[in-house]
Coordinates of C-alpha atoms in Angstrom, one line a residue:
X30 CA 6.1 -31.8 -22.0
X31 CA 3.4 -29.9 -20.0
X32 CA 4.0 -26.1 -19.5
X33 CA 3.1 -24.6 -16.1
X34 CA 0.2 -22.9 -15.3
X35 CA -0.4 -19.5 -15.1
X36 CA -1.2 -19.5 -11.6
X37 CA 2.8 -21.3 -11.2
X38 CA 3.5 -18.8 -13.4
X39 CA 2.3 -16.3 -11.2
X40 CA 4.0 -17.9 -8.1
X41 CA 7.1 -18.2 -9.7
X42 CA 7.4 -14.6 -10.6
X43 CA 6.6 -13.4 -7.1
X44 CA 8.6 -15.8 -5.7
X45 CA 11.6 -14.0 -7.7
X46 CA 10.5 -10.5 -7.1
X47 CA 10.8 -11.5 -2.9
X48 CA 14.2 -12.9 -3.7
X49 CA 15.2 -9.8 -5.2
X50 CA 14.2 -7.3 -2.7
X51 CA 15.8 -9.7 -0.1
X52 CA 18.8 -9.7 -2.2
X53 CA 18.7 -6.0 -2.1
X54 CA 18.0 -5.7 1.5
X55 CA 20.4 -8.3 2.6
X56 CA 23.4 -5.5 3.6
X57 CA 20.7 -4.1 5.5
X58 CA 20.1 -7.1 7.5
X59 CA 23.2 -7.8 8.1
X60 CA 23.7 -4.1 9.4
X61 CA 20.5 -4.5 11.4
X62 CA 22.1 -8.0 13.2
X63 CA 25.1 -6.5 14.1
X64 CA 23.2 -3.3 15.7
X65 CA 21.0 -5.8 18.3
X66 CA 23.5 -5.1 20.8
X67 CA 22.5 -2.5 21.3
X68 CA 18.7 -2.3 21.4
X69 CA 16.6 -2.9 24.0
X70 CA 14.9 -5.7 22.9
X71 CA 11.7 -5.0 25.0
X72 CA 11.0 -1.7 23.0
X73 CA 11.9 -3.1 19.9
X74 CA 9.3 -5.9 20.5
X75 CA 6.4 -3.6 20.3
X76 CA 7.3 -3.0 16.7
X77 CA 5.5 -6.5 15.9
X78 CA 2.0 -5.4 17.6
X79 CA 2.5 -1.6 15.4
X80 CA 2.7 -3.3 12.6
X81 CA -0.1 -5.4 12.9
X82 CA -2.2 -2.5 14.4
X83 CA -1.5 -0.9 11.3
X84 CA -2.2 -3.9 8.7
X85 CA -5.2 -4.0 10.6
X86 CA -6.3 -0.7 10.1
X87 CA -5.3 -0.7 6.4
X88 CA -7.6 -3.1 5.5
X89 CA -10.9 -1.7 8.0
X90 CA -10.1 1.7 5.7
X91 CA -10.9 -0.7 2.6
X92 CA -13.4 -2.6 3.9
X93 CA -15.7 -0.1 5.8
X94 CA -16.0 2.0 2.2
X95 CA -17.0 -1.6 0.9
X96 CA -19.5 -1.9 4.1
X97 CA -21.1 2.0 3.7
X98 CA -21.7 0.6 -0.5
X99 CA -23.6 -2.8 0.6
X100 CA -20.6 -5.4 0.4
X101 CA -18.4 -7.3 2.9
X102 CA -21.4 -7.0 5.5
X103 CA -21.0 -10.6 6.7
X104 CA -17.3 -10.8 6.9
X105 CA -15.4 -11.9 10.1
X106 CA -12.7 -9.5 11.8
X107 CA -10.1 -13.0 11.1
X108 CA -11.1 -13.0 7.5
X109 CA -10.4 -9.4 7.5
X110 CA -7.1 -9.5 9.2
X111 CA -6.2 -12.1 6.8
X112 CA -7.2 -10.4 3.7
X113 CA -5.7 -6.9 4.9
X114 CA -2.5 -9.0 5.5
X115 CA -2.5 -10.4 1.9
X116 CA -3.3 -6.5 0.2
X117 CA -0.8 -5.5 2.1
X118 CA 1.8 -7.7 0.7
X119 CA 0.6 -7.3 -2.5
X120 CA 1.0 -3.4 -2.1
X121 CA 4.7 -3.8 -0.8
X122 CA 6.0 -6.2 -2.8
X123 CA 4.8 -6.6 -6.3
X124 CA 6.9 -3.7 -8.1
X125 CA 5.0 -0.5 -10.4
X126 CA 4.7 1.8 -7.3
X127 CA 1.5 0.0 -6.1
X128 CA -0.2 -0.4 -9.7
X129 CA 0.2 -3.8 -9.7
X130 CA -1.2 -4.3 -5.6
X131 CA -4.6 -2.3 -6.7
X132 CA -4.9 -4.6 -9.8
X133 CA -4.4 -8.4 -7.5
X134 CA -6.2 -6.8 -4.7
X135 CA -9.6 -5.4 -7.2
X136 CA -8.9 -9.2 -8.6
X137 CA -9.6 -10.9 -5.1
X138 CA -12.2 -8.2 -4.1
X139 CA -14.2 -9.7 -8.0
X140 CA -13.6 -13.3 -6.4
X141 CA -16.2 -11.9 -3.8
X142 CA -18.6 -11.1 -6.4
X143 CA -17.1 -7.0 -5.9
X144 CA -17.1 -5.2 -9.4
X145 CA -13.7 -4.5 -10.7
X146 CA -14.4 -0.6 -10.8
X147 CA -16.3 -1.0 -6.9
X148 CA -13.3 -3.0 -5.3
X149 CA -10.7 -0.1 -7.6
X150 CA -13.0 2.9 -5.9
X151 CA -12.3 1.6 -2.8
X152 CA -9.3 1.3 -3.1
X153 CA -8.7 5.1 -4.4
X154 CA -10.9 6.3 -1.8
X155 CA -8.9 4.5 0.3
X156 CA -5.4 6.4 -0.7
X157 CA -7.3 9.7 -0.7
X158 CA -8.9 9.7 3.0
X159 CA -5.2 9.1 3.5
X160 CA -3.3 11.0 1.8
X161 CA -5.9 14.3 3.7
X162 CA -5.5 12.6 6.9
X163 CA -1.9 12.8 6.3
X164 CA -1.7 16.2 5.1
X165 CA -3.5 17.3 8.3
X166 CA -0.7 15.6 10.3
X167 CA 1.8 17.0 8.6
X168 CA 0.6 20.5 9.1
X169 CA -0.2 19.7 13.1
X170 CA 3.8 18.4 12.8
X171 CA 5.2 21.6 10.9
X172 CA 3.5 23.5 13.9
X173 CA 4.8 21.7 16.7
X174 CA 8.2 21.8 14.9
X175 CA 7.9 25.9 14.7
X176 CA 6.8 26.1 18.6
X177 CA 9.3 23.7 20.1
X178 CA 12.2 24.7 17.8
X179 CA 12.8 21.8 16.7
X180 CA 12.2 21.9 12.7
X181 CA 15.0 23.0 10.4
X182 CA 14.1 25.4 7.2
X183 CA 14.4 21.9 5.3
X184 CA 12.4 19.8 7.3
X185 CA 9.3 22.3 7.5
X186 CA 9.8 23.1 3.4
X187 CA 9.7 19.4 3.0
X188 CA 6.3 18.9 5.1
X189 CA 4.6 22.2 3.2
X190 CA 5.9 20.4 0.1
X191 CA 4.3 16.8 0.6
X192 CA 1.3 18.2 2.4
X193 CA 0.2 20.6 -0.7
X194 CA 1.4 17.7 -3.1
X195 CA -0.7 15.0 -1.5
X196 CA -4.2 17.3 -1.8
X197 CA -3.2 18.4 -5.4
X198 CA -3.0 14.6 -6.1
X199 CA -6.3 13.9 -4.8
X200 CA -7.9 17.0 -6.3
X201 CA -6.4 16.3 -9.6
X202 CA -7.5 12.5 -9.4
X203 CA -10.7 13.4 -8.6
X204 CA -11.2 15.5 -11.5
X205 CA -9.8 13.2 -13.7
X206 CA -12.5 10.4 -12.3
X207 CA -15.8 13.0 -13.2
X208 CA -14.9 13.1 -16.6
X209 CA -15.8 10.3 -18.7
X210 CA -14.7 11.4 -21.8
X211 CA -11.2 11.7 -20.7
X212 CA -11.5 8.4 -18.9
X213 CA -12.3 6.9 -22.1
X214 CA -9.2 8.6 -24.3
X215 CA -6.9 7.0 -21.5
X216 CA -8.4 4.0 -22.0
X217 CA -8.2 3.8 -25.7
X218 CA -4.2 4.6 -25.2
X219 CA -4.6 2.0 -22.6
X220 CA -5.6 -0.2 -25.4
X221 CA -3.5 0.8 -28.2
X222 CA -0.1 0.5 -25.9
X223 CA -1.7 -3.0 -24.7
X224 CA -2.0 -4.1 -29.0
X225 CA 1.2 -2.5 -29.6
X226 CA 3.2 -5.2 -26.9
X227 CA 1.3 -8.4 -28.0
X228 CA 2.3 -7.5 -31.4
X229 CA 6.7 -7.0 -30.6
X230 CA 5.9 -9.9 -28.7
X231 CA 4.4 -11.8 -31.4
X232 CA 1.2 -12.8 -29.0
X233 CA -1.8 -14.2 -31.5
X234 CA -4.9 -12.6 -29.4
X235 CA -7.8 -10.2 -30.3
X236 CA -7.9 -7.1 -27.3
X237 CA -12.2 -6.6 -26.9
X238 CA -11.9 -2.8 -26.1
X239 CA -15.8 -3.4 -24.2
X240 CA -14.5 -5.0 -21.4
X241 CA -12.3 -1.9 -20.7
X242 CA -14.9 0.9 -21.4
X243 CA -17.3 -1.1 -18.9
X244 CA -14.6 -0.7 -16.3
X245 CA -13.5 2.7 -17.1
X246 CA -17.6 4.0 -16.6
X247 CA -18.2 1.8 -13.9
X248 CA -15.4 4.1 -12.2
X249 CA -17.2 6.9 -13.2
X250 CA -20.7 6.1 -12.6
X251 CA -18.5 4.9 -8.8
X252 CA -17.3 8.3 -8.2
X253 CA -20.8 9.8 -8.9
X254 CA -22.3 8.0 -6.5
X255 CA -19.7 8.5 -4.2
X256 CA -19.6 12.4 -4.5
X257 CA -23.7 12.1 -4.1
X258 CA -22.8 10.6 -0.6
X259 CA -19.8 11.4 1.1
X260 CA -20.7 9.8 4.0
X261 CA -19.1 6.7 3.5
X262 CA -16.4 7.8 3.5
X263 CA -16.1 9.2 7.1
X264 CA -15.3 5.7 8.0
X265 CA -12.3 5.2 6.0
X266 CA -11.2 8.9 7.1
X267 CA -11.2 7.8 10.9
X268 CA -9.2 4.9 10.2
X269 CA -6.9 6.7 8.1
X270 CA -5.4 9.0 10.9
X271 CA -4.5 5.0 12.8
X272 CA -3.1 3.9 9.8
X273 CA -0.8 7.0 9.7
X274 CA -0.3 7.1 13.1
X275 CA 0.8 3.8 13.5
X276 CA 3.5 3.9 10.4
X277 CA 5.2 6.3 11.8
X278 CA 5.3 5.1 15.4
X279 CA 7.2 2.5 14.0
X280 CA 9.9 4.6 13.2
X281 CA 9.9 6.1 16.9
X282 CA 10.1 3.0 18.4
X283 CA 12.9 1.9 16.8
X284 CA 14.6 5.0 17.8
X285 CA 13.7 4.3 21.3
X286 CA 14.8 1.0 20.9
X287 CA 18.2 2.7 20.7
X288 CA 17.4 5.6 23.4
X289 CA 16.6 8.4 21.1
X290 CA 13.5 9.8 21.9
X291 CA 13.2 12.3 18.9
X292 CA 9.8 14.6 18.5
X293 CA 6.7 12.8 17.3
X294 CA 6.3 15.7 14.4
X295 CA 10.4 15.1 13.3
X296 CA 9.1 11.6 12.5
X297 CA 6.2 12.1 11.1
X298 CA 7.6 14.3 8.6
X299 CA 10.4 11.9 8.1
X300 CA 8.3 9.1 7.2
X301 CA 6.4 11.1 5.3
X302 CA 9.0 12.1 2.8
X303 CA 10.2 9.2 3.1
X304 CA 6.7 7.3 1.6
X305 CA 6.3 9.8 -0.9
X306 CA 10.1 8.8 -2.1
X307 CA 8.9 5.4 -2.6
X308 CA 6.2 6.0 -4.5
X309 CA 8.3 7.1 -6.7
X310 CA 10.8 4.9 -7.1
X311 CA 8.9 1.8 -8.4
X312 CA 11.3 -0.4 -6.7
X313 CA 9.3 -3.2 -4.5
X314 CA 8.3 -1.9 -0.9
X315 CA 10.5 1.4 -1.9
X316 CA 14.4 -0.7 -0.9
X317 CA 16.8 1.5 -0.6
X318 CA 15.3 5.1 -1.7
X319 CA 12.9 5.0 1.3
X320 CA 15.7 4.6 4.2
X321 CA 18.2 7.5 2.5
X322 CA 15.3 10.0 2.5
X323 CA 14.8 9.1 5.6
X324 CA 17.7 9.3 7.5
X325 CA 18.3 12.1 5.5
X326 CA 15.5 13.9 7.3
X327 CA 16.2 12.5 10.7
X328 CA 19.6 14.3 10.1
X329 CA 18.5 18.1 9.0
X330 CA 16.5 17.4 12.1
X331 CA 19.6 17.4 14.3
X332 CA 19.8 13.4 15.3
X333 CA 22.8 11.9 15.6
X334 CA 23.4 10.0 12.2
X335 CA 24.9 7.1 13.2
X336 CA 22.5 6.1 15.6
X337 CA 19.6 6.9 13.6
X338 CA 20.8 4.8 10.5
X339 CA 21.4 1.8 13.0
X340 CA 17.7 2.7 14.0
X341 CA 16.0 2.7 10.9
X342 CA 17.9 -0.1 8.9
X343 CA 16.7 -2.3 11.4
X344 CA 13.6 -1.3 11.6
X345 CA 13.2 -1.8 8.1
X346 CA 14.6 -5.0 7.7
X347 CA 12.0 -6.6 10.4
X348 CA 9.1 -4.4 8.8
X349 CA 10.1 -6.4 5.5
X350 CA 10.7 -9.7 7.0
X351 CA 7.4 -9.1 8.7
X352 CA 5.7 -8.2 5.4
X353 CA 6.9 -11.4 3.7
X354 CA 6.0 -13.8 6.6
X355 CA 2.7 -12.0 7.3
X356 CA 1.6 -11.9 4.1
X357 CA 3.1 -14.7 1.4
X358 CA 1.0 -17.4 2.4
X359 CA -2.0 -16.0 2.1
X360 CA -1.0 -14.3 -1.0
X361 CA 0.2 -17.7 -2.3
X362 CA -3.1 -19.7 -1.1
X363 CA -5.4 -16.9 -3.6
X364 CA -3.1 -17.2 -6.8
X365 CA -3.3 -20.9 -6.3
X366 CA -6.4 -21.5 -5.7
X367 CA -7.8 -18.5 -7.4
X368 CA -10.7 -17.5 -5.0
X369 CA -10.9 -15.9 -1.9
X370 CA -13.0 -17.3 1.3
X371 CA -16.3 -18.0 0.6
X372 CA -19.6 -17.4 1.9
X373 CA -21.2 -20.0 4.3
X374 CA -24.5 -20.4 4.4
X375 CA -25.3 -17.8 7.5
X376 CA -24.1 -15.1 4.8
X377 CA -20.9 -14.4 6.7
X378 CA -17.7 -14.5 4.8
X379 CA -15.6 -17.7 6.5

């Protein structure tokens, strides 16, 4: 009898983990069908081009850091749109709070001759540009909260909360990243954690710690450069404020869908809280903890809770069906075939 592969293997397990956040969802969805009535359908549309504005500007964040450090150069805005399509499934629904997307997408970045440590840089810097970009919005939002009297004492704690949490987080990382002694402790209880499992689980196979201190400098010697030349990652920056922006549009047009036309800063600070919740909880694409904070927030904001649970469980079913549809065959097509597009022979990525 032949055992699968490991890329079936692979396939298989994803193919469970979508299964199970559609399982999870499904009450949602069902919620979400019965609520179409009353939507107007030609608002609600426009969630379909936000969400693609937004995949889109995911992966330009990614792959203009990759562009300012001499990669990606030849690559075609399809191939791009396809790729960011395929991280972004990765990131939403392979569970770990996101650990597991930055390992599958550092993996495909390698297939395109991108060191590990580069393509897991890159993706850092990505998060960081992001995480400032979106604690500058969240302050512009506390302060049009406090001048049109809109923002509850929760509401603006909450934003001052995240805000100051998100630049601790990228200070902290930072710091962690310059020192390569520390780096290399983590790694060795990297290691020892990695030895300890094969061995409960009775797996016959040496662990070569080289290949892991390689990485673990290459990130440092990566963040050295990068702090030598900041520049590249003004780029990234620019395109962080769209991707933020567009997230949380989201949310307001599904509102709108349903005639509630809440304050832009109310739902900024909602889906902020509300990302910062599923990060979190590790569970894929953050079901069920993301829409609770959420609404929750909505509500201390003074919206009507009904409507706005209508509003944002259908909005979040779509986003996820949109996810799976967008994303799962491209994801499928690189485990499969193990390589991402290659490069034809003008240099350009096809």
């Amino acid at each position: 009898m032949r055992w699968p592969s490991f890329k079936t293997w692979v396939s298989i397990v994803t193919a469970l983990l979508v299964a199970v956040i559609i399982w999870q969802a499904w009450p949602n969805v069902v919620d979400a069908w019965h609520s179409l009535s009353e939507v107007n359908l030609w608002i609600f549309a426009l969630l379909l081009p936000i969400q693609l504005a937004s995949y889109a500007a995911t992966g330009e964040a990614l792959f203009s850091f990759l562009r300012s450090r001499g990669e990606l150069r030849g690559m075609r805005p399809l191939t791009a749109m396809r790729m960011a399509l395929e991280f972004n499934f990765a990131n939403h629904m392979l569970p770990s709070g996101g650990a597991a997307g930055i390992a599958y997408t550092s993996w495909k970045l390698s297939t395109l001759g991108i060191p590990p440590s580069r393509g897991t840089i890159a993706q850092l810097a990505k998060f960081g540009v992001t995480f400032v970009s979106f604690s500058i919005l969240l302050a512009a939002a506390g302060v049009q909260l406090i001048v049109s009297g809109h923002g509850s004492a929760s509401v603006l704690w909450a934003a001052a909360g995240i805000g100051i949490a998100a630049l601790v987080g990228v200070v902290v990382g930072v710091w962690l990243l310059k020192r390569r002694r520390l780096l290399h402790r983590v790694a060795g209880v990297v290691l020892r954690v990695a030895r300890w499992g094969m061995r409960v689980l009775r797996i016959r196979k040496t662990l070569d710690a080289v290949p892991l201190v390689r990485f673990v400098d290459g990130l440092h010697l990566e963040v050295r450069e990068l702090l030598a030349s900041p520049r590249s990652l003004l780029a990234p920056f620019l395109w962080s404020f769209v991707i933020n922006a567009c997230d949380a549009a989201l949310f307001w047009t599904a509102l709108a869908a349903f005639g509630v036309y809440p304050d832009p800063a109310l739902v900024f600070v909602a889906y902020g809280v509300a990302t910062v919740a599923s990060m979190i909880i590790v569970t894929p694409n953050g079901v069920g903890a993301y829409e609770v904070v959420m609404v929750a927030t909505f509500v201390a904001g003074g919206l009507d809770p009904s409507v706005t649970i209508a509003a944002i469980v259908l909005a979040r079913a779509v986003l996820l069906l949109g996810t799976i549809v967008f994303g799962w065959g491209f994801y499928q097509h690189s485990v499969m075939t193990a390589k991402a597009p290659g490069l034809s022979r003008r240099g350009t990525v096809a």
